[in-house]
Every structure is written in structure tokens, then in C-alpha cells.
PDB file of C-alpha atoms in Angstrom:
ATOM      1  CA  MET B 114     157.645  87.191  11.978  1.00 85.00           C
ATOM      2  CA  LYS B 115     157.664  87.481  15.816  1.00 93.00           C
ATOM      3  CA  LYS B 116     160.125  88.573  17.725  1.00 96.00           C
ATOM      4  CA  LYS B 117     160.629  88.367  21.653  1.00 97.00           C
ATOM      5  CA  LEU B 118     162.221  91.382  24.186  1.00 98.00           C
ATOM      6  CA  ILE B 119     163.190  92.032  27.154  1.00 98.00           C
ATOM      7  CA  ALA B 120     163.208  95.803  28.302  1.00 98.00           C
ATOM      8  CA  TRP B 121     163.199  97.370  31.853  1.00 98.00           C
ATOM      9  CA  ASP B 122     162.771 100.786  33.435  1.00 96.00           C
ATOM     10  CA  LEU B 123     165.084 100.585  36.553  1.00 96.00           C
ATOM     11  CA  GLY B 124     164.839 103.570  38.025  1.00 90.00           C
ATOM     12  CA  ARG B 125     167.464 104.140  41.649  1.00 86.00           C
ATOM     13  CA  THR B 126     164.777 102.274  43.834  1.00 88.00           C
ATOM     14  CA  LYS B 127     162.058 100.018  42.054  1.00 92.00           C
ATOM     15  CA  CYS B 128     162.430  98.201  38.670  1.00 96.00           C
ATOM     16  CA  THR B 129     159.760  97.149  35.732  1.00 97.00           C
ATOM     17  CA  ALA B 130     160.697  94.799  33.062  1.00 98.00           C
ATOM     18  CA  GLY B 131     157.930  93.073  30.510  1.00 98.00           C
ATOM     19  CA  LEU B 132     158.116  90.848  27.569  1.00 98.00           C
ATOM     20  CA  ILE B 133     157.325  92.968  24.244  1.00 97.00           C
ATOM     21  CA  GLU B 134     156.450  91.122  21.464  1.00 97.00           C
ATOM     22  CA  TYR B 135     157.920  92.534  17.922  1.00 96.00           C
ATOM     23  CA  GLU B 136     155.760  92.414  14.991  1.00 94.00           C
ATOM     24  CA  ASP B 137     158.600  92.743  11.955  1.00 90.00           C
ATOM     25  CA  ASP B 138     156.049  93.285   9.288  1.00 90.00           C
ATOM     26  CA  SER B 139     153.308  95.483  11.173  1.00 90.00           C
ATOM     27  CA  GLN B 140     156.667  96.957  13.257  1.00 89.00           C
ATOM     28  CA  THR B 141     154.025  97.273  15.920  1.00 92.00           C
ATOM     29  CA  PHE B 142     154.944  96.163  19.828  1.00 94.00           C
ATOM     30  CA  THR B 143     153.044  95.570  22.350  1.00 93.00           C
ATOM     31  CA  CYS B 144     154.150  94.509  25.651  1.00 95.00           C
ATOM     32  CA  ILE B 145     152.825  91.146  27.419  1.00 94.00           C
ATOM     33  CA  LYS B 146     153.768  90.939  31.279  1.00 92.00           C
ATOM     34  CA  PRO B 147     155.020  93.901  32.606  1.00 95.00           C
ATOM     35  CA  SER B 148     156.524  93.245  36.183  1.00 96.00           C
ATOM     36  CA  THR B 149     157.181  95.815  39.333  1.00 96.00           C
ATOM     37  CA  ILE B 150     159.768  94.816  41.679  1.00 97.00           C
ATOM     38  CA  LYS B 151     161.087  96.994  44.300  1.00 95.00           C
ATOM     39  CA  LEU B 152     164.672  96.990  44.381  1.00 96.00           C
ATOM     40  CA  LYS B 153     164.813  97.020  48.482  1.00 95.00           C
ATOM     41  CA  ASN B 154     163.016  93.677  47.814  1.00 96.00           C
ATOM     42  CA  THR B 155     165.849  91.727  45.817  1.00 97.00           C
ATOM     43  CA  ASN B 156     169.668  92.129  47.365  1.00 97.00           C
ATOM     44  CA  SER B 157     171.373  91.741  44.302  1.00 97.00           C
ATOM     45  CA  LEU B 158     171.102  91.890  40.561  1.00 97.00           C
ATOM     46  CA  GLU B 159     171.037  88.412  40.396  1.00 97.00           C
ATOM     47  CA  GLU B 160     168.334  88.394  42.470  1.00 98.00           C
ATOM     48  CA  LEU B 161     166.319  90.943  40.728  1.00 98.00           C
ATOM     49  CA  VAL B 162     167.173  89.263  37.293  1.00 98.00           C
ATOM     50  CA  HIS B 163     165.797  86.155  39.580  1.00 97.00           C
ATOM     51  CA  GLN B 164     162.337  87.622  40.396  1.00 97.00           C
ATOM     52  CA  ILE B 165     161.425  89.212  36.841  1.00 98.00           C
ATOM     53  CA  GLU B 166     161.480  85.821  35.632  1.00 98.00           C
ATOM     54  CA  LEU B 167     159.873  84.070  37.921  1.00 97.00           C
ATOM     55  CA  ASP B 168     157.161  86.809  37.444  1.00 97.00           C
ATOM     56  CA  LEU B 169     157.212  87.329  33.426  1.00 97.00           C
ATOM     57  CA  ASP B 170     157.315  83.598  33.530  1.00 97.00           C
ATOM     58  CA  PHE B 171     160.273  83.866  30.525  1.00 97.00           C
ATOM     59  CA  SER B 172     164.117  83.169  31.118  1.00 97.00           C
ATOM     60  CA  LEU B 173     165.599  86.745  30.081  1.00 97.00           C
ATOM     61  CA  SER B 174     168.594  83.664  27.702  1.00 97.00           C
ATOM     62  CA  GLN B 175     165.623  83.315  25.691  1.00 97.00           C
ATOM     63  CA  ALA B 176     165.331  86.544  24.065  1.00 98.00           C
ATOM     64  CA  ASP B 177     165.856  87.920  20.677  1.00 98.00           C
ATOM     65  CA  ALA B 178     167.385  91.226  22.704  1.00 98.00           C
ATOM     66  CA  ILE B 179     166.889  92.873  25.710  1.00 98.00           C
ATOM     67  CA  CYS B 180     167.307  96.628  25.793  1.00 98.00           C
ATOM     68  CA  ILE B 181     167.607  98.225  29.668  1.00 98.00           C
ATOM     69  CA  GLY B 182     166.156 102.438  30.160  1.00 96.00           C
ATOM     70  CA  ALA B 183     168.139 102.959  33.410  1.00 95.00           C
ATOM     71  CA  ALA B 184     169.236 106.209  35.597  1.00 88.00           C
ATOM     72  CA  GLY B 185     172.523 107.043  36.037  1.00 89.00           C
ATOM     73  CA  HIS B 186     175.699 106.349  33.428  1.00 90.00           C
ATOM     74  CA  TYR B 187     176.647 103.230  32.100  1.00 94.00           C
ATOM     75  CA  ASP B 188     180.266 102.672  32.098  1.00 95.00           C
ATOM     76  CA  GLY B 189     180.193  99.834  29.386  1.00 95.00           C
ATOM     77  CA  ARG B 190     179.799  97.411  32.641  1.00 96.00           C
ATOM     78  CA  VAL B 191     178.271  99.269  35.367  1.00 97.00           C
ATOM     79  CA  LEU B 192     175.421 100.992  35.769  1.00 96.00           C
ATOM     80  CA  LEU B 193     176.446 103.290  38.144  1.00 93.00           C
ATOM     81  CA  HIS B 194     174.485 106.598  40.196  1.00 88.00           C
ATOM     82  CA  ALA B 195     174.786 109.856  41.855  1.00 82.00           C
ATOM     83  CA  ASN B 196     172.930 108.450  45.608  1.00 84.00           C
ATOM     84  CA  PRO B 197     174.217 105.018  44.226  1.00 91.00           C
ATOM     85  CA  TYR B 198     172.075 101.396  44.264  1.00 95.00           C
ATOM     86  CA  PRO B 199     171.428  99.360  47.065  1.00 95.00           C
ATOM     87  CA  TYR B 200     174.018  97.104  44.884  1.00 96.00           C
ATOM     88  CA  SER B 201     176.261  96.820  42.391  1.00 96.00           C
ATOM     89  CA  MET B 202     173.980  96.525  38.794  1.00 97.00           C
ATOM     90  CA  ASN B 203     177.474  94.629  36.855  1.00 97.00           C
ATOM     91  CA  PHE B 204     175.331  93.839  33.321  1.00 98.00           C
ATOM     92  CA  ALA B 205     178.309  92.607  31.862  1.00 97.00           C
ATOM     93  CA  ASP B 206     178.985  90.130  34.111  1.00 97.00           C
ATOM     94  CA  LEU B 207     176.373  88.816  34.691  1.00 97.00           C
ATOM     95  CA  ALA B 208     174.980  89.036  31.096  1.00 97.00           C
ATOM     96  CA  LYS B 209     177.866  86.318  30.000  1.00 97.00           C
ATOM     97  CA  THR B 210     177.373  84.643  32.632  1.00 97.00           C
ATOM     98  CA  GLN B 211     173.790  84.123  32.143  1.00 97.00           C
ATOM     99  CA  LYS B 212     174.302  83.979  28.274  1.00 97.00           C
ATOM    100  CA  TRP B 213     172.516  86.543  27.071  1.00 98.00           C
ATOM    101  CA  PRO B 214     171.629  87.248  24.083  1.00 98.00           C
ATOM    102  CA  PRO B 215     172.354  91.176  22.591  1.00 98.00           C
ATOM    103  CA  PHE B 216     171.804  94.130  25.081  1.00 98.00           C
ATOM    104  CA  ALA B 217     172.510  97.604  25.753  1.00 98.00           C
ATOM    105  CA  VAL B 218     171.868  99.375  29.058  1.00 98.00           C
ATOM    106  CA  ILE B 219     170.518 103.202  27.501  1.00 96.00           C
ATOM    107  CA  HIS B 220     169.356 106.361  29.383  1.00 91.00           C
ATOM    108  CA  ASP B 221     165.730 106.302  30.883  1.00 91.00           C
ATOM    109  CA  TYR B 222     165.005 108.942  29.030  1.00 91.00           C
ATOM    110  CA  ALA B 223     166.271 107.586  25.592  1.00 94.00           C
ATOM    111  CA  SER B 224     163.310 104.721  26.016  1.00 95.00           C
ATOM    112  CA  ILE B 225     160.755 107.266  26.353  1.00 94.00           C
ATOM    113  CA  VAL B 226     162.056 109.055  23.064  1.00 95.00           C
ATOM    114  CA  CYS B 227     161.959 105.977  20.981  1.00 95.00           C
ATOM    115  CA  SER B 228     158.833 105.734  22.677  1.00 95.00           C
ATOM    116  CA  THR B 229     157.160 108.411  20.950  1.00 93.00           C
ATOM    117  CA  PHE B 230     159.275 106.835  16.732  1.00 94.00           C
ATOM    118  CA  THR B 231     155.819 103.825  17.522  1.00 92.00           C
ATOM    119  CA  SER B 232     151.874 104.048  17.085  1.00 84.00           C
ATOM    120  CA  ALA B 233     151.086 102.549  20.516  1.00 77.00           C
ATOM    121  CA  MET B 234     151.581 106.172  22.437  1.00 75.00           C
ATOM    122  CA  GLN B 235     149.200 107.471  18.856  1.00 75.00           C
ATOM    123  CA  ASP B 236     146.382 107.348  21.159  1.00 75.00           C
ATOM    124  CA  LYS B 237     147.884 107.526  24.503  1.00 85.00           C
ATOM    125  CA  ILE B 238     148.162 111.278  25.489  1.00 90.00           C
ATOM    126  CA  LYS B 239     147.127 114.789  26.860  1.00 93.00           C
ATOM    127  CA  SER B 240     147.582 117.408  23.358  1.00 92.00           C
ATOM    128  CA  LEU B 241     148.905 121.290  25.284  1.00 93.00           C
ATOM    129  CA  ASN B 242     148.472 122.508  21.542  1.00 88.00           C
ATOM    130  CA  LYS B 243     147.267 121.263  17.729  1.00 78.00           C
ATOM    131  CA  GLY B 244     150.682 121.898  16.405  1.00 81.00           C
ATOM    132  CA  VAL B 245     151.494 119.166  13.541  1.00 86.00           C
ATOM    133  CA  MET B 246     154.321 116.570  14.584  1.00 90.00           C
ATOM    134  CA  ASN B 247     157.889 117.088  11.964  1.00 93.00           C
ATOM    135  CA  THR B 248     158.395 113.291  11.831  1.00 94.00           C
ATOM    136  CA  HIS B 249     160.954 114.151  10.670  1.00 96.00           C
ATOM    137  CA  GLY B 250     162.286 116.916  12.896  1.00 95.00           C
ATOM    138  CA  ARG B 251     163.962 117.067  16.534  1.00 95.00           C
ATOM    139  CA  ARG B 252     161.191 115.989  19.086  1.00 95.00           C
ATOM    140  CA  VAL B 253     161.829 115.893  22.861  1.00 96.00           C
ATOM    141  CA  ALA B 254     160.816 113.610  25.724  1.00 94.00           C
ATOM    142  CA  LEU B 255     160.916 116.092  28.860  1.00 93.00           C
ATOM    143  CA  GLY B 256     160.348 113.671  32.343  1.00 91.00           C
ATOM    144  CA  VAL B 257     158.993 115.323  35.456  1.00 94.00           C
ATOM    145  CA  GLY B 258     159.454 113.161  38.511  1.00 89.00           C
ATOM    146  CA  THR B 259     162.217 112.433  41.571  1.00 85.00           C
ATOM    147  CA  GLY B 260     164.668 114.135  38.240  1.00 86.00           C
ATOM    148  CA  LEU B 261     164.307 115.953  36.034  1.00 89.00           C
ATOM    149  CA  GLY B 262     164.900 114.231  32.421  1.00 87.00           C
ATOM    150  CA  LEU B 263     165.725 115.158  29.121  1.00 91.00           C
ATOM    151  CA  LYS B 264     166.324 114.452  26.221  1.00 93.00           C
ATOM    152  CA  ASP B 265     165.993 115.061  22.069  1.00 94.00           C
ATOM    153  CA  GLY B 266     165.691 112.635  19.063  1.00 95.00           C
ATOM    154  CA  LEU B 267     165.526 111.999  15.607  1.00 96.00           C
ATOM    155  CA  LEU B 268     163.598 109.390  13.711  1.00 96.00           C
ATOM    156  CA  LEU B 269     165.032 108.655  10.812  1.00 94.00           C
ATOM    157  CA  ALA B 270     163.643 108.011   6.323  1.00 91.00           C
ATOM    158  CA  ASN B 271     164.848 105.225   7.730  1.00 88.00           C
ATOM    159  CA  GLY B 272     163.404 104.002  10.842  1.00 84.00           C
ATOM    160  CA  ASP B 273     166.987 104.526  13.038  1.00 90.00           C
ATOM    161  CA  PHE B 274     166.951 107.397  15.259  1.00 95.00           C
ATOM    162  CA  TRP B 275     169.741 108.569  16.770  1.00 95.00           C
ATOM    163  CA  LEU B 276     170.325 110.168  20.191  1.00 94.00           C
ATOM    164  CA  GLY B 277     171.930 113.302  21.231  1.00 89.00           C
ATOM    165  CA  GLN B 278     173.610 114.132  24.460  1.00 81.00           C
ATOM    166  CA  ASN B 279     172.094 116.123  26.974  1.00 70.00           C
ATOM    167  CA  GLU B 280     171.402 116.843  31.337  1.00 62.00           C
ATOM    168  CA  ALA B 281     168.441 119.404  30.978  1.00 66.00           C
ATOM    169  CA  GLY B 282     168.088 119.345  33.876  1.00 61.00           C
ATOM    170  CA  HIS B 283     171.325 121.337  35.450  1.00 70.00           C
ATOM    171  CA  ILE B 284     170.467 124.436  33.557  1.00 79.00           C
ATOM    172  CA  GLY B 285     169.666 127.214  35.883  1.00 81.00           C
ATOM    173  CA  ILE B 286     166.805 128.738  36.044  1.00 85.00           C
ATOM    174  CA  ILE B 287     166.601 132.155  33.382  1.00 76.00           C
ATOM    175  CA  ASN B 288     165.281 135.633  34.440  1.00 80.00           C
ATOM    176  CA  PRO B 289     162.022 135.846  32.236  1.00 83.00           C
ATOM    177  CA  PRO B 290     162.455 138.512  29.552  1.00 80.00           C
ATOM    178  CA  LYS B 291     158.716 138.997  30.377  1.00 82.00           C
ATOM    179  CA  ALA B 292     157.058 138.410  32.539  1.00 82.00           C
ATOM    180  CA  SER B 293     153.860 140.708  34.707  1.00 84.00           C
ATOM    181  CA  HIS B 294     155.865 142.567  37.591  1.00 87.00           C
ATOM    182  CA  SER B 295     153.767 140.648  40.227  1.00 89.00           C
ATOM    183  CA  LYS B 296     155.592 137.724  38.662  1.00 90.00           C
ATOM    184  CA  LEU B 297     158.889 139.500  38.981  1.00 91.00           C
ATOM    185  CA  ILE B 298     159.087 140.371  42.265  1.00 92.00           C
ATOM    186  CA  LEU B 299     157.652 136.218  42.914  1.00 94.00           C
ATOM    187  CA  HIS B 300     160.567 135.331  41.348  1.00 94.00           C
ATOM    188  CA  ASN B 301     162.728 136.692  42.980  1.00 93.00           C
ATOM    189  CA  GLU B 302     161.623 136.268  46.277  1.00 94.00           C
ATOM    190  CA  ILE B 303     161.474 132.238  45.095  1.00 94.00           C
ATOM    191  CA  MET B 304     165.102 133.104  43.483  1.00 93.00           C
ATOM    192  CA  ARG B 305     166.644 134.366  47.071  1.00 93.00           C
ATOM    193  CA  TYR B 306     165.289 131.289  49.503  1.00 94.00           C
ATOM    194  CA  LEU B 307     166.754 128.899  47.378  1.00 91.00           C
ATOM    195  CA  ALA B 308     170.053 129.912  47.260  1.00 90.00           C
ATOM    196  CA  LYS B 309     169.946 129.982  50.766  1.00 87.00           C
ATOM    197  CA  GLU B 310     171.111 126.374  50.909  1.00 77.00           C
ATOM    198  CA  ASN B 311     170.025 124.677  46.722  1.00 71.00           C
ATOM    199  CA  SER B 312     172.074 125.794  43.394  1.00 76.00           C
ATOM    200  CA  ILE B 313     169.855 127.387  41.060  1.00 86.00           C
ATOM    201  CA  THR B 314     168.326 124.832  38.304  1.00 89.00           C
ATOM    202  CA  PHE B 315     165.544 123.909  37.713  1.00 92.00           C
ATOM    203  CA  GLU B 316     165.641 120.362  39.370  1.00 91.00           C
ATOM    204  CA  SER B 317     165.551 122.710  42.539  1.00 92.00           C
ATOM    205  CA  ILE B 318     161.855 123.454  41.586  1.00 95.00           C
ATOM    206  CA  LEU B 319     160.743 120.414  38.983  1.00 95.00           C
ATOM    207  CA  THR B 320     161.619 117.348  40.531  1.00 93.00           C
ATOM    208  CA  GLY B 321     159.706 115.965  44.110  1.00 94.00           C
ATOM    209  CA  LYS B 322     162.766 117.471  46.074  1.00 93.00           C
ATOM    210  CA  GLY B 323     161.572 120.526  44.387  1.00 95.00           C
ATOM    211  CA  LEU B 324     157.765 120.517  45.115  1.00 96.00           C
ATOM    212  CA  VAL B 325     159.438 120.103  48.825  1.00 96.00           C
ATOM    213  CA  ASN B 326     161.262 123.689  48.570  1.00 95.00           C
ATOM    214  CA  LEU B 327     158.319 125.302  47.010  1.00 96.00           C
ATOM    215  CA  TYR B 328     156.276 123.869  50.255  1.00 97.00           C
ATOM    216  CA  GLN B 329     158.332 125.667  52.335  1.00 95.00           C
ATOM    217  CA  PHE B 330     158.906 128.793  50.806  1.00 96.00           C
ATOM    218  CA  PHE B 331     154.942 129.572  50.378  1.00 96.00           C
ATOM    219  CA  TYR B 332     153.926 127.281  53.286  1.00 96.00           C
ATOM    220  CA  PRO B 333     156.745 127.863  56.075  1.00 93.00           C
ATOM    221  CA  HIS B 334     155.226 126.996  59.487  1.00 88.00           C
ATOM    222  CA  GLU B 335     152.920 123.801  57.891  1.00 87.00           C
ATOM    223  CA  GLY B 336     156.461 122.151  59.081  1.00 85.00           C
ATOM    224  CA  MET B 337     158.520 118.966  57.108  1.00 87.00           C
ATOM    225  CA  ILE B 338     155.935 117.196  54.540  1.00 93.00           C
ATOM    226  CA  THR B 339     157.473 115.168  51.662  1.00 95.00           C
ATOM    227  CA  PRO B 340     156.524 114.629  47.613  1.00 95.00           C
ATOM    228  CA  GLU B 341     154.281 112.507  48.086  1.00 94.00           C
ATOM    229  CA  GLU B 342     151.991 114.507  51.349  1.00 96.00           C
ATOM    230  CA  ILE B 343     152.352 117.724  48.300  1.00 97.00           C
ATOM    231  CA  GLY B 344     151.265 115.344  45.911  1.00 95.00           C
ATOM    232  CA  GLU B 345     147.484 115.292  47.626  1.00 96.00           C
ATOM    233  CA  LYS B 346     147.428 118.299  48.382  1.00 96.00           C
ATOM    234  CA  ILE B 347     148.077 119.252  44.682  1.00 96.00           C
ATOM    235  CA  ASN B 348     145.076 116.890  43.146  1.00 94.00           C
ATOM    236  CA  ALA B 349     143.309 118.412  46.770  1.00 95.00           C
ATOM    237  CA  ASN B 350     143.438 122.010  45.133  1.00 95.00           C
ATOM    238  CA  GLN B 351     145.451 122.939  49.248  1.00 96.00           C
ATOM    239  CA  VAL B 352     147.701 123.750  48.061  1.00 97.00           C
ATOM    240  CA  LYS B 353     146.961 126.924  45.266  1.00 97.00           C
ATOM    241  CA  GLU B 354     149.984 129.458  45.551  1.00 97.00           C
ATOM    242  CA  LEU B 355     152.719 125.875  44.854  1.00 97.00           C
ATOM    243  CA  THR B 356     150.462 124.345  42.199  1.00 98.00           C
ATOM    244  CA  ASP B 357     150.680 127.785  40.021  1.00 97.00           C
ATOM    245  CA  SER B 358     154.265 128.440  41.217  1.00 97.00           C
ATOM    246  CA  PHE B 359     155.510 125.513  40.461  1.00 98.00           C
ATOM    247  CA  ALA B 360     153.194 125.237  35.993  1.00 98.00           C
ATOM    248  CA  TRP B 361     155.072 128.650  35.935  1.00 97.00           C
ATOM    249  CA  TYR B 362     157.720 127.459  36.283  1.00 96.00           C
ATOM    250  CA  LEU B 363     157.260 124.275  33.900  1.00 97.00           C
ATOM    251  CA  GLY B 364     156.411 125.908  31.421  1.00 96.00           C
ATOM    252  CA  LEU B 365     159.179 128.545  31.615  1.00 95.00           C
ATOM    253  CA  PHE B 366     161.445 125.830  31.063  1.00 95.00           C
ATOM    254  CA  ILE B 367     159.394 124.928  29.024  1.00 96.00           C
ATOM    255  CA  GLY B 368     159.812 127.563  26.798  1.00 94.00           C
ATOM    256  CA  THR B 369     163.947 127.399  27.410  1.00 92.00           C
ATOM    257  CA  VAL B 370     163.640 123.693  25.226  1.00 94.00           C
ATOM    258  CA  GLN B 371     161.909 124.941  23.265  1.00 95.00           C
ATOM    259  CA  LEU B 372     164.892 127.323  22.725  1.00 93.00           C
ATOM    260  CA  LEU B 373     166.793 124.882  23.126  1.00 91.00           C
ATOM    261  CA  PHE B 374     166.270 122.493  20.772  1.00 94.00           C
ATOM    262  CA  MET B 375     163.430 124.396  18.557  1.00 95.00           C
ATOM    263  CA  PRO B 376     161.860 120.634  18.320  1.00 96.00           C
ATOM    264  CA  ASP B 377     159.090 120.969  15.474  1.00 95.00           C
ATOM    265  CA  GLY B 378     158.896 116.898  16.495  1.00 95.00           C
ATOM    266  CA  GLY B 379     158.265 117.871  19.580  1.00 95.00           C
ATOM    267  CA  ILE B 380     157.521 117.964  23.185  1.00 96.00           C
ATOM    268  CA  TRP B 381     156.907 114.605  24.976  1.00 95.00           C
ATOM    269  CA  MET B 382     156.201 114.398  28.689  1.00 95.00           C
ATOM    270  CA  THR B 383     156.198 112.608  31.251  1.00 93.00           C
ATOM    271  CA  GLY B 384     156.822 111.304  34.556  1.00 91.00           C
ATOM    272  CA  GLY B 385     156.244 110.873  38.443  1.00 91.00           C
ATOM    273  CA  ILE B 386     154.656 114.876  38.852  1.00 94.00           C
ATOM    274  CA  ILE B 387     153.564 114.613  35.644  1.00 95.00           C
ATOM    275  CA  LEU B 388     151.777 111.986  35.314  1.00 93.00           C
ATOM    276  CA  ASN B 389     149.929 111.871  38.638  1.00 93.00           C
ATOM    277  CA  HIS B 390     149.110 115.648  38.217  1.00 95.00           C
ATOM    278  CA  LEU B 391     147.721 116.111  34.553  1.00 94.00           C
ATOM    279  CA  ASN B 392     145.650 119.269  36.075  1.00 93.00           C
ATOM    280  CA  ILE B 393     148.945 121.170  36.370  1.00 96.00           C
ATOM    281  CA  LEU B 394     149.243 120.757  32.460  1.00 96.00           C
ATOM    282  CA  ASP B 395     145.946 122.753  32.338  1.00 95.00           C
ATOM    283  CA  ASN B 396     147.034 125.802  34.520  1.00 97.00           C
ATOM    284  CA  THR B 397     147.127 128.770  33.114  1.00 96.00           C
ATOM    285  CA  ASN B 398     150.910 129.327  34.311  1.00 96.00           C
ATOM    286  CA  LEU B 399     152.365 127.087  32.432  1.00 97.00           C
ATOM    287  CA  LEU B 400     151.165 128.552  29.339  1.00 95.00           C
ATOM    288  CA  ASP B 401     152.565 131.638  30.217  1.00 94.00           C
ATOM    289  CA  GLY B 402     155.489 131.030  31.843  1.00 95.00           C
ATOM    290  CA  ILE B 403     155.895 129.122  28.339  1.00 95.00           C
ATOM    291  CA  HIS B 404     155.117 133.262  26.876  1.00 94.00           C
ATOM    292  CA  ALA B 405     157.593 134.701  29.343  1.00 92.00           C
ATOM    293  CA  SER B 406     160.499 133.985  26.544  1.00 88.00           C
ATOM    294  CA  PRO B 407     159.086 135.552  23.740  1.00 90.00           C
ATOM    295  CA  ALA B 408     161.558 134.867  21.224  1.00 92.00           C
ATOM    296  CA  TYR B 409     159.956 132.821  18.112  1.00 94.00           C
ATOM    297  CA  LEU B 410     156.892 132.608  20.251  1.00 93.00           C
ATOM    298  CA  SER B 411     155.052 131.998  16.893  1.00 92.00           C
ATOM    299  CA  GLU B 412     157.371 129.543  15.411  1.00 93.00           C
ATOM    300  CA  ARG B 413     156.828 127.464  18.839  1.00 94.00           C
ATOM    301  CA  ASN B 414     153.998 127.596  19.863  1.00 93.00           C
ATOM    302  CA  GLU B 415     153.899 125.496  16.516  1.00 93.00           C
ATOM    303  CA  TYR B 416     155.690 122.790  17.561  1.00 95.00           C
ATOM    304  CA  PRO B 417     153.619 119.639  19.447  1.00 95.00           C
ATOM    305  CA  LEU B 418     153.437 120.368  22.915  1.00 96.00           C
ATOM    306  CA  ALA B 419     151.877 117.081  24.786  1.00 95.00           C
ATOM    307  CA  ALA B 420     151.871 114.088  27.900  1.00 95.00           C
ATOM    308  CA  LEU B 421     152.240 110.727  26.939  1.00 94.00           C
ATOM    309  CA  CYS B 422     150.153 108.621  29.019  1.00 91.00           C
ATOM    310  CA  HIS B 423     150.420 105.364  28.188  1.00 89.00           C
ATOM    311  CA  PRO B 424     151.681 102.949  31.213  1.00 87.00           C
ATOM    312  CA  ASP B 425     153.986 101.138  29.262  1.00 93.00           C
ATOM    313  CA  GLN B 426     155.977 103.974  27.397  1.00 93.00           C
ATOM    314  CA  ALA B 427     159.305 103.175  28.648  1.00 94.00           C
ATOM    315  CA  LEU B 428     159.141  99.527  27.180  1.00 97.00           C
ATOM    316  CA  ILE B 429     157.703  99.838  24.634  1.00 96.00           C
ATOM    317  CA  GLY B 430     160.135 102.358  23.804  1.00 96.00           C
ATOM    318  CA  CYS B 431     162.845 100.058  25.177  1.00 98.00           C
ATOM    319  CA  GLY B 432     161.613  97.701  22.963  1.00 97.00           C
ATOM    320  CA  TYR B 433     161.877  99.863  19.740  1.00 96.00           C
ATOM    321  CA  TYR B 434     165.237 100.237  20.284  1.00 97.00           C
ATOM    322  CA  ALA B 435     166.279  96.925  21.158  1.00 97.00           C
ATOM    323  CA  ALA B 436     164.458  95.757  17.531  1.00 96.00           C
ATOM    324  CA  LYS B 437     166.680  99.274  15.579  1.00 95.00           C
ATOM    325  CA  ARG B 438     170.397  98.351  17.011  1.00 95.00           C
ATOM    326  CA  LEU B 439     170.013  94.084  18.824  1.00 97.00           C
ATOM    327  CA  LEU B 440     168.280  92.409  16.010  1.00 94.00           C
TER     328      LEU B 440
END
């Protein structure tokens, strides 16, 4: 039996929504049609929903279920964000007024974890090792973009799942126990620089803002620059020192996450910086950063590590959540 599900990937500045077709017998999820809308082009949640319905040619009230993966914290009524949305995200009242079907608002990286439970992701990955995934082992979705997102989860034998509660981006950067002398000197210099104006966490490097911090450290006389402009320089191989350091800190963070979760179900990476700069994953400094924390390295080398490259991964993940929890 086929079901129609509505999925949202809602960020601070834009919303991508999709009509998902779920086939119960084959357990497949297909994004029939996606729509992306910049929030600045709408004035209210009601107007955003109206625009989504026009783009999808489908009324949300006609869906079998709705799942919204969103940045921020949903308190059961309103979606809140540290940098407030341009208008109130009162989903509870809107759902009641518009007679929505069962719906849920979940953490945006919970949807990425859920996407790994589906077959749709299997041929849309960039693998970094040959580890064999434990299907029912702990797995981690890691997002590097405007922020540093993370969510862990377990797929249960009956197709249901468990999701953890975590905010890993706010982990302080560890002093690497095993790094070359030159890497350690540079690391200490970067830490002293960041300490002047930032909390020294992985988010102060492994985000769009983090790219700006690194750029100002390595090229202090180049003036102000946006993360997008830095991205262009990364792809043009014009900022080698920055790219090498970013890759090393990404590896250091991956190693930290491996030690925290021992994820034999794999670490699955995504986010704007990862997807727009997949070449960073081929940088040898990434592996150096992972190996800078040598504990349990032989076990960790067996864990899958890959980037998810499916364009609809967040929507597919929301569809999976809706099918298993809302139908």
C-alpha cells in the first residue's frame, strides 16, 4: 500500500519540502517532488505552507503524515532557535487550524540518521574506508555546515529505531595526544588566536564561521571575506594552509566522535561544507587528524566512514520517521 508523506528540511534561512511516496510492501521511499523556499521571501508560517503547497501541488492536510526536520528546539508548540527565525514557527496551532494529519517536528540531524536506515542511501555515498557496518550498531550522522550538527541512533530489528540526545558541536577541542611537532605548534597557535574572541569548541573551526576564523588566522591582511568566498578559494586550491588545517580538525573531531560513541554502525557525514567540498575528504590531513587520538585505533579503523551525497537525504529520512512513528 502506498502512502503520501510530507517532509520538511527546515533551516534558519530556507526550507526544502518534499512529497514522499512510501511503499509499505517494499519499504521504499521516493521523493516525488521537492521544493525549496527562502524564508525571507515569506512573511509567516502560514504563507510558507501556502507556498509549499503551491510548489508541490499538494495540500498538507491530504497527507497521511507530516515530518519536519528542523534546526532549533521544538517545545511541543513553537520551534525556537538561538538566532530567531524571521517569524513565529508555531506548528501546533497551525496544524490544528489547518487540520493536519499526525505530524512531528524533529532535530534536523535525526532525519539524516533515519535516512541511513533506508536503501535509498546505499548508492549515494563517498566511502572513506572499507569498514563493514553493523546494521543494528550505533551510527552517527555528522553535519558540517552553518553549524556543526550530530545525532546518533540505532536501528532495531523490528524496523523501529532509537535516537540519542546530544550537542557535539559544543565539545571543546582536545589537545591532540599524538601529533607531529609541527602540527602541535600550529595547533597551539590557532588555539591562542581563537581564545581572543571565541569559545574554543569544534564549532569555532568546523562551520562557515569557522572557515572565516581560519582565514583570518592564516591570511590576516586579506580583509573580510564570506564563507562562500572561502569555499570558492578552497575549490580553486588557493588556500592550502586553511584547507589542510580544516581537514586535520575535521579528522580530530571524527576521532573524538568515534571514541565517544564507538559507532560500529558508521559515521555518516553531510552538511553544506562537506557536500560542496568533497575534496577535503581526500586530504591526507584528515587521516592524520583521526589518528591524532590513537586509542582503540584498530577498532575504529573498522567502522564505516562516509559522506552521504543523496540530494533528498533529509527528506527521505523524515519520510522514514513518519512511516515508523506516525502512521
